[in-house]
């Protein structure tokens, strides 16, 4: 009995700290979304990452493809997610809603990473996700890094007109991530429009932008979308203009890739 009394204080300490330690444990996270992958890699501890999306290692799509190679790839199936039992699943707004519903009923939290809505909204999402992952200071640091890059690149465009041209003749609108990047460096759109659209080659050749921002991915023109960017007429038209190559992987998702995108634009315009 005397020994039991001596143990009571230690038992009380364990009971007091046990729940707190469980609550403060950083969540184990699985990503089903390309943009969520990149934020997770930037903000979480390696040990927190259960798996990343099936596109995470594609260098043509992800700015963090090399880093993603160190982690498992999620199959995307509900059964696999339930088997891994993460504390949190990150998904995109267009991912299957049925998946989120099933996981929620199984007690697995799902967080939707929103689409690009501007630098301010992007910064708020980064800070909120970092806090959810248990590392709020990393969110603050990443936002500061992006803002520093914005400030350094702010006047590189000097009000020149620009056209951001992607695969198949797609021209990005002002509401896109690429449109926000162009505005951030001081460029004005050659086609003032909020939303992006495909523009025929004949129409493109009639435009007169001072700067052409080309989305160049893999070098081979292995499909019609990529082939247009290498069309002889377009190449001749671009020859007398300032051309900046901005890889699609840097404009697909908000996150750490924004810093490199801003640096590339600023360097290409000065």
C-alpha positions in Angstrom: 0.0 0.0 0.0 2.9 2.4 0.9 4.4 1.7 -2.6 1.0 2.4 -4.2 0.9 5.8 -2.5 4.3 6.7 -3.8 3.3 5.8 -7.3 0.1 7.9 -7.3 1.8 11.2 -8.1 3.6 9.6 -11.1 0.3 8.2 -12.3 -1.3 11.6 -12.0 1.5 13.2 -14.1 1.1 10.5 -16.8 -2.7 11.0 -17.0 -2.3 14.8 -17.2 0.3 14.8 -19.9 -0.9 11.8 -22.0 -3.9 13.5 -23.7 -1.9 16.7 -24.2 0.8 14.9 -26.0 -1.7 13.1 -28.2 -3.4 16.4 -29.0 -0.2 18.1 -29.9 1.1 15.2 -32.1 1.6 16.5 -35.6 -1.0 14.8 -38.0 0.0 12.2 -40.5 -1.1 13.5 -43.9 -1.9 11.9 -47.3 -2.3 14.1 -50.4 -4.5 13.3 -53.3 -3.8 16.6 -55.1 -0.9 18.0 -57.1 -1.0 21.4 -55.5 -1.5 20.0 -52.0 1.6 17.8 -52.6 3.8 20.8 -53.0 2.5 22.6 -50.0 2.8 19.5 -47.9 6.4 19.0 -48.9 7.2 22.6 -48.0 5.4 22.8 -44.7 5.3 19.3 -43.1 8.0 17.1 -41.4 9.0 14.2 -43.7 7.6 11.8 -41.1 4.2 13.3 -41.4 3.8 12.6 -45.1 2.0 9.3 -45.6 1.8 9.5 -49.4 1.6 12.0 -52.3 -0.6 12.1 -55.4 0.2 10.1 -58.5 1.4 13.2 -60.3 3.8 14.3 -57.6 6.9 13.0 -59.3 6.1 14.3 -62.7 8.7 17.1 -63.4 6.5 18.5 -66.2 3.7 19.2 -63.7 5.2 19.6 -60.3 7.7 22.2 -59.1 8.6 19.8 -56.3 9.0 16.6 -58.3 12.5 15.8 -57.2 11.7 16.1 -53.6 8.6 14.0 -54.0 10.6 11.0 -55.1 11.5 10.4 -51.4 7.9 9.6 -50.6 5.3 6.9 -51.4 2.7 7.6 -54.1 -1.0 7.2 -53.2 -3.1 5.1 -55.5 -6.1 7.4 -54.9 -8.4 4.6 -54.1 -10.6 4.9 -51.0 -9.5 1.4 -49.8 -5.8 2.4 -49.9 -6.4 5.6 -48.0 -8.4 3.7 -45.3 -5.6 1.2 -45.0 -3.0 3.9 -44.5 -5.3 5.6 -41.9 -3.9 9.1 -42.1 -5.1 11.8 -39.7 -5.7 14.2 -42.6 -6.3 13.9 -46.3 -5.6 16.9 -48.6 -7.7 17.1 -51.8 -8.5 19.6 -54.5 -11.9 21.2 -55.2 -12.4 19.0 -58.3 -11.4 15.7 -56.6 -14.2 13.2 -56.2 -16.6 14.4 -53.5 -17.7 10.8 -52.8 -14.1 10.2 -51.5 -14.3 13.0 -49.0 -17.7 11.8 -47.8 -16.5 8.2 -47.3 -13.4 9.3 -45.5 -15.3 11.7 -43.2 -17.7 8.9 -42.2 -14.6 6.8 -41.3 -13.3 9.6 -39.0 -10.6 10.8 -41.4 -10.5 14.6 -41.8 -10.4 16.0 -45.3 -9.1 19.5 -46.2 -9.8 21.0 -49.6 -6.9 23.0 -51.0 -8.6 25.8 -53.0 -7.7 27.0 -56.5 -5.7 30.1 -57.1 -7.5 33.3 -56.0 -4.6 35.8 -55.8 -1.6 36.3 -53.7 -3.5 37.4 -50.6 -5.8 34.4 -50.6 -2.9 32.1 -51.4 -0.9 33.5 -48.4 -3.8 33.0 -46.1 -4.2 29.3 -47.2 -0.5 28.7 -46.8 -0.6 30.0 -43.2 -3.8 28.1 -42.4 -2.4 24.8 -43.8 0.9 25.2 -41.9 -1.0 25.7 -38.7 -3.1 22.6 -39.4 0.1 20.7 -39.9 1.5 21.9 -36.6 4.1 24.2 -38.0 2.6 27.7 -38.3 6.1 29.3 -38.3 6.8 27.6 -41.6 3.7 29.1 -43.2 4.8 32.5 -42.1 8.3 31.9 -43.5 7.1 30.7 -46.9 4.7 33.6 -47.3 7.5 36.0 -46.4 9.8 34.3 -49.0 7.1 34.7 -51.7 6.5 38.3 -50.8 10.2 39.1 -50.9 10.4 37.6 -54.4 7.4 39.7 -55.4 9.0 42.9 -54.1 12.3 42.2 -55.9 10.5 41.6 -59.2 7.9 44.3 -58.9 9.2 46.7 -61.6 10.8 44.3 -64.0 8.1 44.6 -66.5 8.0 48.4 -66.6 4.5 48.5 -68.0 5.3 46.6 -71.2 2.5 44.6 -72.9 2.8 40.8 -72.6 1.1 37.7 -73.9 1.3 34.4 -71.8 1.0 31.6 -74.4 0.6 28.0 -73.5 0.0 24.7 -75.2 -2.4 24.7 -78.2 -2.5 28.5 -78.3 -4.0 28.9 -74.8 -3.7 32.5 -73.5 -3.9 32.9 -69.8 -6.4 35.4 -68.3 -5.8 38.0 -65.6 -7.5 35.7 -63.0 -5.1 32.8 -63.5 -1.9 32.2 -61.6 0.1 33.1 -64.6 -1.9 36.3 -65.0 -1.2 37.2 -61.4 2.5 36.6 -61.9 2.6 38.9 -65.0 0.8 41.6 -63.1 3.2 41.2 -60.1 6.2 42.0 -62.3 4.6 45.0 -63.9 3.5 43.6 -67.2 0.1 44.5 -68.8 -1.9 41.9 -70.8 -1.9 42.2 -74.6 -5.4 40.7 -74.5 -7.2 42.2 -71.6 -9.5 39.4 -70.3 -10.3 38.0 -66.9 -10.4 34.4 -68.2 -8.1 32.4 -70.4 -9.0 31.0 -73.8 -7.6 29.3 -76.8 -6.6 31.8 -79.6 -6.1 30.7 -83.2 -2.6 31.0 -84.6 -3.8 33.5 -87.2 -5.1 35.8 -84.5 -2.0 35.4 -82.4 0.2 36.6 -85.3 -1.8 39.8 -85.6 -1.1 40.8 -82.0 1.9 43.0 -81.1 3.0 42.2 -77.5 6.3 43.6 -76.4 6.9 40.5 -74.2 6.0 36.9 -75.0 5.9 34.5 -72.0 6.1 30.9 -73.4 5.0 27.9 -71.5 7.7 25.4 -72.4 7.7 21.9 -70.9 9.3 18.9 -72.5 11.5 19.6 -75.5 9.8 17.3 -78.0 6.8 18.5 -80.0 5.1 15.1 -79.3 1.5 16.3 -79.6 -0.5 19.1 -81.3 -0.6 21.3 -78.2 3.2 21.3 -77.9 3.7 21.5 -81.6 2.0 24.9 -81.9 4.6 26.5 -79.7 7.2 25.4 -82.2 5.3 26.4 -85.3 7.7 28.2 -87.8 5.4 31.1 -88.2 5.1 31.6 -84.4 8.9 31.3 -84.0 9.5 33.9 -86.7 6.9 36.2 -85.1 8.5 35.8 -81.7 12.0 36.4 -83.0 11.8 40.2 -82.7 10.3 40.2 -79.2 11.5 39.7 -75.6 10.7 36.0 -74.9 10.7 34.6 -71.4 10.3 30.8 -70.9 8.2 29.9 -67.9 7.9 26.1 -67.3 4.2 25.0 -66.7 5.2 23.3 -63.5 5.9 26.7 -62.0 2.5 28.1 -62.9 0.3 25.0 -62.1 0.1 25.5 -58.3 0.5 28.3 -55.7 3.3 27.6 -53.3 7.1 27.5 -53.3 7.2 27.4 -57.1 6.0 31.0 -57.1 9.4 32.2 -56.0 11.2 30.5 -58.9 8.6 31.8 -61.3 9.0 35.4 -60.2 12.8 35.1 -60.3 12.6 33.7 -63.9 10.3 36.5 -65.0 12.4 39.2 -63.4 15.7 37.9 -64.8 14.2 37.5 -68.3 12.8 41.0 -68.4 15.9 42.9 -67.2 
